[in-house]
CSV table of C-alpha atoms in Angstrom, one decimal:
chain,number,residue,atom,x,y,z
A,144,MET,CA,-34.7,45.6,38.0
A,145,PRO,CA,-33.3,48.1,40.6
A,146,GLN,CA,-34.5,51.1,42.0
A,147,VAL,CA,-31.9,53.1,42.8
A,148,VAL,CA,-28.4,53.1,40.6
A,149,ARG,CA,-26.6,53.5,44.3
A,150,SER,CA,-23.7,56.0,45.4
A,151,ARG,CA,-22.4,56.8,42.3
A,152,ILE,CA,-26.1,58.2,40.7
A,153,ALA,CA,-26.9,59.6,44.1
A,154,VAL,CA,-23.8,61.8,44.1
A,155,LEU,CA,-25.1,63.5,40.5
A,156,HIS,CA,-28.9,63.7,41.9
A,157,GLY,CA,-27.5,65.9,45.0
A,158,ALA,CA,-27.2,62.4,47.8
A,159,HIS,CA,-24.7,62.4,50.1
A,160,PRO,CA,-23.3,58.8,50.0
A,161,ALA,CA,-21.3,58.5,53.7
A,162,THR,CA,-18.4,58.5,52.2
A,163,PRO,CA,-17.5,61.0,49.5
A,164,LEU,CA,-15.9,60.1,46.5
A,165,PRO,CA,-12.9,62.2,45.9
A,166,ARG,CA,-12.3,64.2,43.6
A,167,SER,CA,-10.1,62.5,40.6
A,168,PHE,CA,-10.8,61.1,37.4
A,169,ARG,CA,-12.5,57.9,38.7
A,170,SER,CA,-15.6,60.6,39.7
A,171,LEU,CA,-15.5,62.7,36.5
A,172,ALA,CA,-15.1,58.7,34.6
A,173,ASP,CA,-18.7,58.2,37.7
A,174,ARG,CA,-20.6,60.9,36.2
A,175,ALA,CA,-19.7,60.8,32.2
A,176,ALA,CA,-20.7,56.4,32.7
A,177,VAL,CA,-24.0,58.2,35.0
A,178,GLU,CA,-24.7,60.1,31.6
A,179,VAL,CA,-24.1,57.4,29.2
A,180,LEU,CA,-26.5,54.7,31.2
A,181,HIS,CA,-29.4,58.3,31.4
A,182,ARG,CA,-28.8,58.2,27.7
A,183,ALA,CA,-29.3,54.3,27.1
A,184,ALA,CA,-32.4,54.0,29.6
A,185,ARG,CA,-34.2,56.8,28.1
A,186,VAL,CA,-34.2,54.9,24.8
A,187,LEU,CA,-35.3,51.7,26.6
A,188,VAL,CA,-38.3,53.5,28.2
A,189,ALA,CA,-39.5,54.9,24.6
A,190,SER,CA,-39.6,50.9,23.7
A,191,LEU,CA,-41.1,49.9,26.6
A,192,PRO,CA,-44.0,47.8,25.1
A,193,VAL,CA,-41.0,46.2,22.8
A,194,LEU,CA,-39.4,45.3,25.7
A,195,THR,CA,-42.2,43.9,27.2
A,196,ASP,CA,-43.0,41.6,24.8
A,197,ARG,CA,-39.1,40.1,24.3
A,198,LEU,CA,-39.2,39.5,28.2
A,199,VAL,CA,-42.5,37.5,28.2
A,200,GLU,CA,-42.1,35.8,25.4
A,201,ALA,CA,-38.7,34.2,27.5
A,202,LEU,CA,-40.3,33.4,30.4
A,203,TYR,CA,-42.9,31.9,28.5
A,204,GLU,CA,-39.7,29.7,26.5
A,205,GLN,CA,-37.8,29.5,29.6
A,206,GLU,CA,-39.6,29.6,32.8
A,207,PRO,CA,-41.7,26.3,33.5
A,208,GLY,CA,-43.1,28.2,36.1
A,209,TYR,CA,-44.6,31.0,34.7
A,210,ARG,CA,-46.3,28.8,31.3
A,211,ALA,CA,-49.4,28.0,33.5
A,212,ALA,CA,-49.7,31.6,34.1
A,213,ILE,CA,-49.1,33.2,30.5
A,214,ASP,CA,-51.4,30.3,29.1
A,215,SER,CA,-54.0,31.7,31.0
A,216,ASP,CA,-53.8,35.3,31.0
A,217,ARG,CA,-51.0,36.7,28.5
A,218,ALA,CA,-52.6,40.3,28.9
A,219,GLU,CA,-52.3,40.4,32.6
A,220,VAL,CA,-49.2,39.1,33.3
A,221,TRP,CA,-47.6,40.9,30.0
A,222,GLN,CA,-49.6,44.2,31.9
A,223,GLU,CA,-46.8,43.2,35.3
A,224,VAL,CA,-44.1,43.1,33.6
A,225,HIS,CA,-44.2,46.5,31.5
A,226,HIS,CA,-45.8,48.0,34.8
A,227,SER,CA,-42.2,46.4,36.5
A,228,LEU,CA,-39.8,47.3,34.0
A,229,ARG,CA,-41.4,51.0,33.9
A,230,HIS,CA,-41.0,51.6,37.3
A,231,ASN,CA,-37.7,50.1,37.6
A,232,VAL,CA,-36.0,51.4,33.9
A,233,GLY,CA,-37.2,54.8,35.6
A,234,SER,CA,-35.2,54.5,38.4
A,235,LEU,CA,-31.9,54.4,36.4
A,236,ILE,CA,-33.0,57.8,34.9
A,237,GLN,CA,-34.6,59.5,38.3
A,238,PRO,CA,-34.3,57.4,41.1
A,239,ARG,CA,-35.9,59.8,44.3
A,240,GLU,CA,-39.5,59.6,41.9
A,241,PHE,CA,-39.4,56.0,40.8
A,242,ARG,CA,-38.0,54.4,44.2
A,243,ASP,CA,-41.2,54.1,46.7
A,244,ALA,CA,-43.7,52.9,43.2
A,245,ALA,CA,-40.7,50.1,42.6
A,246,HIS,CA,-40.9,48.8,46.1
A,247,ARG,CA,-45.0,49.1,45.6
A,248,THR,CA,-44.6,47.3,42.2
A,249,SER,CA,-42.1,44.3,43.7
A,250,ARG,CA,-43.8,43.8,46.8
A,251,TRP,CA,-47.3,43.4,44.7
A,252,ILE,CA,-45.8,41.1,41.9
A,253,GLY,CA,-44.4,38.6,45.1
A,254,GLU,CA,-48.0,38.8,46.2
A,255,ILE,CA,-49.7,38.1,43.6
A,256,ARG,CA,-47.9,35.2,42.6
A,257,ALA,CA,-48.0,33.8,45.9
A,258,GLY,CA,-51.9,33.7,45.9
A,259,GLN,CA,-51.2,32.3,42.2
A,260,GLY,CA,-48.9,29.5,43.8
A,261,VAL,CA,-46.3,30.5,40.5
A,262,PRO,CA,-42.7,29.3,42.6
A,263,LEU,CA,-41.0,31.6,44.2
A,264,ASP,CA,-37.8,30.2,42.3
A,265,ALA,CA,-39.5,30.8,38.8
A,266,VAL,CA,-40.3,34.4,40.5
A,267,LEU,CA,-37.1,35.2,40.9
A,268,HIS,CA,-36.0,34.1,38.2
A,269,ALA,CA,-38.1,35.7,36.6
A,270,PHE,CA,-36.8,39.5,37.9
A,271,ARG,CA,-33.1,38.3,37.4
A,272,MET,CA,-34.2,37.3,33.1
A,273,GLY,CA,-35.6,41.1,33.0
A,274,GLY,CA,-32.6,42.3,34.6
A,275,ALA,CA,-30.3,40.7,32.2
A,276,MET,CA,-32.4,41.8,29.4
A,277,VAL,CA,-32.2,45.3,30.4
A,278,TRP,CA,-28.9,45.4,30.7
A,279,GLN,CA,-27.8,43.5,27.7
A,280,ASP,CA,-30.0,46.4,26.3
A,281,LEU,CA,-28.2,48.8,28.0
A,282,VAL,CA,-25.1,48.0,26.5
A,283,ASP,CA,-26.6,47.4,22.9
A,284,GLU,CA,-27.8,51.0,23.0
A,285,THR,CA,-24.3,52.3,24.6
A,286,ALA,CA,-22.2,50.5,21.9
A,287,ARG,CA,-25.1,51.4,18.7
A,288,ARG,CA,-24.5,54.9,19.2
A,289,ASP,CA,-21.1,54.9,20.3
A,290,PRO,CA,-18.7,51.9,20.6
A,291,ASP,CA,-16.3,53.5,23.3
A,292,ASP,CA,-19.2,54.4,26.1
A,293,VAL,CA,-19.4,50.6,26.3
A,294,ARG,CA,-16.1,50.5,28.9
A,295,LEU,CA,-17.7,53.9,30.6
A,296,LEU,CA,-21.1,51.2,31.6
A,297,VAL,CA,-18.6,49.0,33.4
A,298,HIS,CA,-18.5,51.8,36.2
A,299,VAL,CA,-22.2,51.0,37.0
A,300,ALA,CA,-22.4,47.4,36.8
A,301,ALA,CA,-22.0,46.2,40.0
A,302,ASP,CA,-24.7,49.0,41.1
A,303,VAL,CA,-26.9,47.8,38.3
A,304,TRP,CA,-26.9,44.1,39.6
A,305,ASN,CA,-27.5,45.6,42.9
A,306,PHE,CA,-30.2,47.1,42.2
A,307,VAL,CA,-31.6,43.8,40.9
A,308,ASP,CA,-30.7,41.8,44.0
A,309,GLU,CA,-32.2,44.9,46.3
A,310,HIS,CA,-35.6,43.5,44.2
A,311,CYS,CA,-35.5,40.1,44.5
A,312,GLY,CA,-34.8,40.3,48.3
A,313,ILE,CA,-38.0,42.4,48.5
A,314,VAL,CA,-39.8,40.3,46.4
A,315,ALA,CA,-38.9,37.1,48.0
A,316,ASP,CA,-40.1,39.2,51.8
A,317,ALA,CA,-43.0,39.8,50.0
A,318,TYR,CA,-44.0,36.4,48.9
A,319,ARG,CA,-42.8,35.3,51.9
A,320,GLN,CA,-45.4,37.1,53.7
A,321,ALA,CA,-48.2,36.3,51.8
A,322,GLU,CA,-47.9,32.4,52.3
A,323,ARG,CA,-47.7,32.5,55.4
A,324,ARG,CA,-51.2,34.3,55.0
A,325,LEU,CA,-52.0,32.2,52.9
A,326,SER,CA,-50.8,28.9,54.8
A,327,TRP,CA,-52.6,30.7,57.4
A,328,ARG,CA,-55.8,31.3,55.6
A,329,ARG,CA,-56.2,28.0,54.1
A,330,GLU,CA,-55.4,25.9,57.4
A,331,ASN,CA,-58.4,28.2,59.3
A,332,GLN,CA,-60.3,27.5,56.1
A,333,GLN,CA,-59.6,23.4,56.6
A,334,ARG,CA,-59.9,23.7,60.8
A,335,LEU,CA,-63.5,25.0,60.0
A,336,MET,CA,-64.1,22.6,57.5
A,337,VAL,CA,-63.7,19.4,59.4
A,338,ALA,CA,-65.1,20.4,62.7
A,339,ALA,CA,-68.3,21.1,60.7
A,340,LEU,CA,-67.9,17.5,59.3
A,341,LEU,CA,-67.3,15.7,62.5
A,342,ASP,CA,-70.2,17.8,64.2
A,343,GLY,CA,-72.5,17.0,60.9
A,344,THR,CA,-73.3,20.8,60.4
A,345,ALA,CA,-71.3,20.7,57.1
A,346,ARG,CA,-74.4,21.8,53.6
A,347,ILE,CA,-74.4,18.5,51.7
A,348,ALA,CA,-73.6,21.6,49.0
A,349,ASP,CA,-70.1,22.1,50.5
A,350,LEU,CA,-69.0,18.6,50.2
A,351,CYS,CA,-67.4,18.9,47.5
A,352,GLU,CA,-65.7,21.8,48.2
A,353,ALA,CA,-64.7,20.0,51.7
A,354,ALA,CA,-63.4,17.0,49.4
A,355,ALA,CA,-61.0,19.1,47.4
A,356,MET,CA,-59.8,21.4,50.9
A,357,LEU,CA,-59.0,18.0,52.4
A,358,GLY,CA,-58.0,16.2,49.8
A,359,LEU,CA,-60.9,13.0,51.0
A,360,PRO,CA,-62.7,11.7,48.6
A,361,GLU,CA,-66.3,12.2,48.9
A,362,GLN,CA,-67.6,9.2,49.1
A,363,GLY,CA,-65.0,7.1,50.9
A,364,ARG,CA,-65.3,5.3,54.1
A,365,TYR,CA,-64.1,6.6,56.8
A,366,ALA,CA,-63.9,5.9,61.2
A,367,VAL,CA,-63.2,8.1,63.8
A,368,LEU,CA,-60.7,7.9,66.2
A,369,ALA,CA,-61.7,10.0,69.9
A,370,VAL,CA,-58.5,10.6,72.4
A,371,ALA,CA,-58.8,12.1,75.9
A,372,SER,CA,-56.6,11.1,78.5
A,373,ALA,CA,-58.1,8.9,82.1
A,374,PRO,CA,-60.0,10.6,84.4
A,375,GLY,CA,-57.4,12.0,87.5
A,376,GLY,CA,-54.2,10.9,85.4
A,377,PRO,CA,-52.1,13.2,84.1
A,378,GLN,CA,-54.0,15.4,81.3
A,379,GLN,CA,-53.0,15.4,77.2
A,380,ASP,CA,-53.5,19.2,75.7
A,381,PRO,CA,-55.9,18.2,73.4
A,382,ALA,CA,-54.1,20.1,70.6
A,383,ARG,CA,-51.1,18.0,71.3
A,384,PRO,CA,-52.5,14.8,70.8
A,385,PRO,CA,-49.9,12.1,72.0
A,386,LEU,CA,-47.1,11.8,69.8
A,387,ASN,CA,-46.9,7.9,69.2
A,388,LEU,CA,-50.7,8.2,67.9
A,389,ALA,CA,-49.9,10.7,65.7
A,390,ALA,CA,-47.4,8.3,64.3
A,391,ALA,CA,-49.2,5.4,64.0
A,392,LEU,CA,-51.7,7.4,61.8
A,393,SER,CA,-48.7,9.1,59.6
A,394,PRO,CA,-48.4,8.9,56.1
A,395,GLY,CA,-46.8,5.3,54.3
A,396,GLU,CA,-48.7,3.6,57.5
A,397,GLY,CA,-51.3,2.5,55.6
A,398,LEU,CA,-54.0,4.4,58.0
A,399,SER,CA,-53.9,8.2,57.1
A,400,THR,CA,-56.9,10.1,55.9
A,401,ALA,CA,-55.0,10.1,52.6
A,402,PRO,CA,-51.9,9.6,51.1
A,403,GLY,CA,-49.1,12.0,51.6
A,404,ALA,CA,-51.2,13.8,54.0
A,405,ALA,CA,-50.9,14.2,58.3
A,406,PRO,CA,-53.9,13.1,59.9
A,407,LEU,CA,-56.7,15.8,60.2
A,408,TRP,CA,-57.4,16.6,64.3
A,409,HIS,CA,-59.9,18.2,65.7
A,410,THR,CA,-59.8,19.0,68.9
A,411,GLY,CA,-62.9,19.5,71.6
A,412,PRO,CA,-62.9,20.5,75.2
A,413,ASP,CA,-62.9,17.0,76.3
A,414,ALA,CA,-61.2,15.0,73.6
A,415,ALA,CA,-59.1,15.0,70.3
A,416,PHE,CA,-60.6,13.4,66.8
A,417,ALA,CA,-58.6,11.7,63.8
A,418,ILE,CA,-60.2,11.0,60.9
A,419,LEU,CA,-58.9,7.5,59.6
A,420,ARG,CA,-59.4,6.9,55.6
A,421,LEU,CA,-60.4,3.3,55.5
A,422,THR,CA,-59.1,1.1,52.6
A,423,GLY,CA,-62.2,0.0,51.3
A,424,GLY,CA,-65.0,2.1,49.4
A,425,PRO,CA,-68.4,2.9,49.7
A,426,GLY,CA,-70.3,-0.5,51.5
A,427,ASP,CA,-67.3,-2.4,51.5
A,428,PRO,CA,-66.8,-3.7,55.2
A,429,GLY,CA,-63.2,-3.7,54.0
A,430,GLU,CA,-61.1,-5.6,55.8
A,431,PRO,CA,-62.2,-7.3,58.7
A,432,GLY,CA,-59.1,-6.5,61.1
A,433,GLU,CA,-58.6,-3.2,59.9
A,434,LEU,CA,-60.0,-1.5,62.9
A,435,HIS,CA,-58.2,-3.7,64.9
A,436,ALA,CA,-55.2,-3.5,62.9
A,437,ILE,CA,-55.1,0.5,63.8
A,438,ALA,CA,-56.2,0.2,67.6
A,439,ASP,CA,-52.7,-1.8,67.8
A,440,ALA,CA,-50.6,0.6,65.8
A,441,LEU,CA,-52.0,3.3,68.2
A,442,ASP,CA,-49.6,2.3,71.4
A,443,ALA,CA,-51.7,4.4,73.5
A,444,PRO,CA,-49.3,5.4,76.7
A,445,ALA,CA,-50.4,4.9,79.7
A,446,GLY,CA,-53.6,7.3,81.3
A,447,THR,CA,-54.4,7.7,77.7
A,448,ARG,CA,-57.6,6.2,76.2
A,449,ALA,CA,-58.8,6.1,73.1
A,450,GLY,CA,-62.1,5.0,71.0
A,451,ILE,CA,-62.3,3.9,67.6
A,452,GLY,CA,-66.3,4.0,66.0
A,453,SER,CA,-68.1,2.2,63.5
A,454,ALA,CA,-66.6,2.8,59.9
A,455,VAL,CA,-69.2,5.2,57.9
A,456,ASP,CA,-69.8,5.7,54.3
A,457,GLY,CA,-69.2,9.3,52.8
A,458,LEU,CA,-67.9,12.8,54.0
A,459,ALA,CA,-71.5,13.6,55.3
A,460,ALA,CA,-72.0,10.6,57.7
A,461,LEU,CA,-68.2,11.6,59.6
A,462,GLY,CA,-70.7,13.8,62.3
A,463,ASP,CA,-72.2,9.6,62.8
A,464,ALA,CA,-68.6,8.8,63.2
A,465,ARG,CA,-67.9,11.0,65.5
A,466,ARG,CA,-70.8,9.9,67.8
A,467,LEU,CA,-70.0,6.6,67.2
A,468,ALA,CA,-66.3,7.3,68.3
A,469,GLU,CA,-67.9,9.1,71.7
A,470,THR,CA,-69.5,6.1,72.5
A,471,ALA,CA,-66.3,3.9,72.1
A,472,LEU,CA,-64.5,6.0,74.2
A,473,ARG,CA,-67.3,6.0,77.1
A,474,ALA,CA,-66.8,2.6,76.7
A,475,CYS,CA,-63.1,2.0,77.4
A,476,PRO,CA,-61.5,1.5,80.8
A,477,ALA,CA,-61.1,4.3,83.3
A,478,SER,CA,-57.5,3.4,83.7
A,479,GLY,CA,-57.2,3.9,80.4
A,480,GLY,CA,-56.8,1.7,76.8
A,481,THR,CA,-58.0,1.5,73.8
A,482,VAL,CA,-62.3,0.1,72.6
A,483,VAL,CA,-62.7,-0.5,69.1
A,484,LEU,CA,-66.5,-0.2,69.0
A,485,ASP,CA,-67.9,-3.2,66.8
A,486,GLU,CA,-66.0,-5.3,69.2
A,487,HIS,CA,-67.6,-4.0,72.6
A,488,LEU,CA,-71.2,-3.0,71.3
A,489,PRO,CA,-72.6,-4.3,74.6
A,490,ASP,CA,-71.0,-2.4,76.3
A,491,ALA,CA,-71.6,0.8,73.9
A,492,LEU,CA,-74.8,-0.1,74.8
A,493,VAL,CA,-74.7,0.0,77.9
A,494,VAL,CA,-72.2,3.6,77.8
A,495,SER,CA,-75.3,5.6,75.4
A,496,SER,CA,-78.0,5.4,78.3
A,497,PRO,CA,-76.0,5.5,81.1
A,498,ALA,CA,-79.4,5.8,83.3
A,499,LEU,CA,-80.5,2.7,82.6
A,500,GLY,CA,-77.7,1.3,82.7
A,501,SER,CA,-77.3,2.4,86.0
A,502,ALA,CA,-81.4,1.0,86.8
A,503,LEU,CA,-80.1,-2.1,85.2
A,504,ALA,CA,-77.0,-2.8,87.2
A,505,ASP,CA,-78.9,-1.7,90.6
A,506,ARG,CA,-82.0,-3.9,89.9
A,507,VAL,CA,-78.7,-7.3,89.0
A,508,LEU,CA,-76.1,-6.6,91.7
A,509,GLY,CA,-78.0,-4.3,94.4
A,510,PRO,CA,-78.8,-7.6,96.3
A,511,LEU,CA,-75.0,-8.0,96.3
A,512,ASP,CA,-74.6,-4.3,98.1
A,513,ARG,CA,-75.4,-5.8,101.4
A,514,LEU,CA,-72.9,-7.7,101.2
A,515,ASP,CA,-69.2,-7.1,103.4
A,516,PRO,CA,-67.6,-5.1,100.8
A,517,SER,CA,-64.7,-7.8,100.2
A,518,ASP,CA,-67.0,-10.3,100.4
A,519,ARG,CA,-68.9,-8.5,96.8
A,520,ASP,CA,-66.0,-8.0,95.2
A,521,VAL,CA,-65.0,-11.5,95.5
A,522,ILE,CA,-68.1,-12.8,93.7
A,523,LEU,CA,-68.0,-9.8,91.2
A,524,GLU,CA,-64.4,-11.0,90.7
A,525,THR,CA,-66.1,-14.6,90.0
A,526,LEU,CA,-68.4,-13.6,87.9
A,527,THR,CA,-66.8,-11.3,85.7
A,528,ALA,CA,-63.8,-14.1,85.1
A,529,TRP,CA,-66.2,-17.0,84.5
A,530,LEU,CA,-68.1,-14.6,81.8
A,531,ASP,CA,-64.7,-13.9,80.2
A,532,ALA,CA,-63.9,-18.0,80.2
A,533,ASP,CA,-67.1,-18.0,78.3
A,534,GLY,CA,-68.7,-19.9,81.5
A,535,SER,CA,-65.7,-22.5,81.9
A,536,ALA,CA,-65.7,-22.6,86.1
A,537,GLN,CA,-62.0,-24.6,85.2
A,538,ARG,CA,-60.5,-21.6,83.1
A,539,ALA,CA,-62.1,-19.0,85.5
A,540,GLY,CA,-60.3,-21.2,88.1
A,541,ALA,CA,-57.0,-20.9,86.4
A,542,ARG,CA,-57.2,-17.1,86.0
A,543,LEU,CA,-58.4,-16.6,89.7
A,544,TYR,CA,-55.7,-19.4,91.4
A,545,CYS,CA,-58.6,-21.2,92.5
A,546,HIS,CA,-60.2,-24.2,92.5
A,547,ARG,CA,-63.4,-24.6,89.9
A,548,ASN,CA,-65.1,-26.0,92.5
A,549,THR,CA,-64.6,-22.4,94.4
A,550,VAL,CA,-65.3,-21.1,91.3
A,551,LEU,CA,-68.5,-23.0,91.3
A,552,ASN,CA,-70.0,-22.2,95.2
A,553,ARG,CA,-69.5,-18.5,94.1
A,554,LEU,CA,-70.9,-18.8,91.1
A,555,ARG,CA,-74.3,-20.5,93.0
A,556,ARG,CA,-74.0,-18.0,96.5
A,557,PHE,CA,-74.3,-15.2,93.2
A,558,GLU,CA,-77.6,-17.1,91.9
A,559,GLN,CA,-79.1,-17.1,96.1
A,560,LEU,CA,-78.6,-13.9,96.1
A,561,THR,CA,-79.9,-12.3,93.4
A,562,GLY,CA,-82.6,-14.9,92.3
A,563,ARG,CA,-80.6,-14.8,88.7
A,564,CYS,CA,-79.6,-18.1,86.6
A,565,LEU,CA,-76.6,-18.2,85.1
A,566,THR,CA,-77.7,-20.9,82.9
A,567,ARG,CA,-80.6,-18.9,81.3
A,568,PRO,CA,-79.7,-16.7,78.4
A,569,ARG,CA,-82.0,-13.3,79.4
A,570,ASP,CA,-80.6,-13.8,82.9
A,571,ALA,CA,-76.6,-14.2,82.0
A,572,VAL,CA,-76.9,-11.1,78.8
A,573,GLU,CA,-79.4,-9.4,82.0
A,574,VAL,CA,-75.7,-10.3,84.4
A,575,SER,CA,-73.1,-9.9,81.4
A,576,LEU,CA,-74.9,-5.9,80.8
A,577,ALA,CA,-75.2,-5.4,84.8
A,578,LEU,CA,-71.3,-6.0,85.1
A,579,ALA,CA,-70.4,-3.8,81.7
A,580,ALA,CA,-72.6,-0.7,83.4
A,581,ARG,CA,-70.9,-1.6,87.1
A,582,ARG,CA,-67.2,-1.6,85.4
A,583,LEU,CA,-68.1,2.0,83.4
A,584,LEU,CA,-70.6,4.1,84.9
A,585,GLY,CA,-69.1,3.1,88.6
A,586,GLY,CA,-71.4,3.0,91.9
């Protein structure tokens, strides 16, 4: 209901509208209309409990958005409706006395219903239903007392319905403000929970709540994606992951954190992290190429490094998943690219212990540093190509645009300089790891 029946009622209570009404029959009719309105409104005030019962029942039958709230606590809804009717019907009789209280009541209802998740349309519909019921009772009471007076109510009908619209606006504004506050609070709680899960500091007792809050199964299967800019390249804002990365993880691609939900990102000082919900259940390795398919879908822009860690079981293991993703990120080439940890485990071993990796590189490849840099680089390039070609001098030569005998000569020179034998498995492993350390750790 409106708090004030505006201009015409204000005149009768000593307020002065911007444009005074002319002294005419219309003014007398307005005064008479307001007196009729007051008489009928006093009867409604005296029967507010009955009016409240009828409105609550009408809400239950006609407004599905209120049905759950009434089922949950009918007495609470009844008190809310009664409080609103008392102030708003009172405003028809004493606008000045009831205006502020009526405003506060409407704002309070908007805030309460936003917190309870009742749709705004349902709340506005409830207010309009209340306005319609009060207006009909005013007309019925006037007709019962003196049918001829009903025509006088026409003079205040517009004011009464403007009054209803005014309160709908107050309710909508309060509802939206409360909704924004609640949304911010939920988002902040989600950020804190995601951070705790990825840091490995979430309590076991909080995992059930975290699952409900984030829309993730507590015992699902997960991996973590880490994204960062290449050293020396254009820096990405960690709070704004590259758009094509976010699109690749959007709902509908089978890679999102939950059906119908946006990816859950967490930003750190050096990288951004996304939780990947995988299709397999706990202990199920899932489709062998699933993580590789995710990497292909990312389409990371130039200068972006992305690492995908191994799969883990359950929300409790997301801290481990983040550390695995960080290891994969460190195994990325400095120029950028995407690394799936499970496909680069030797590289992961090297970057997991940089000091040991550097020591191995110095031990195995150190003798080459005595050569001219261009000569050294040719031998290292040939050695890398030969290993990438699974030990085939023919394929390595094709990659390097040289004869296979040239490849073999360079490999023999490497063996002579380092004392390593590439046909001995142990030496081949050490050489491979040393090359990875030199490539990933520098030096």
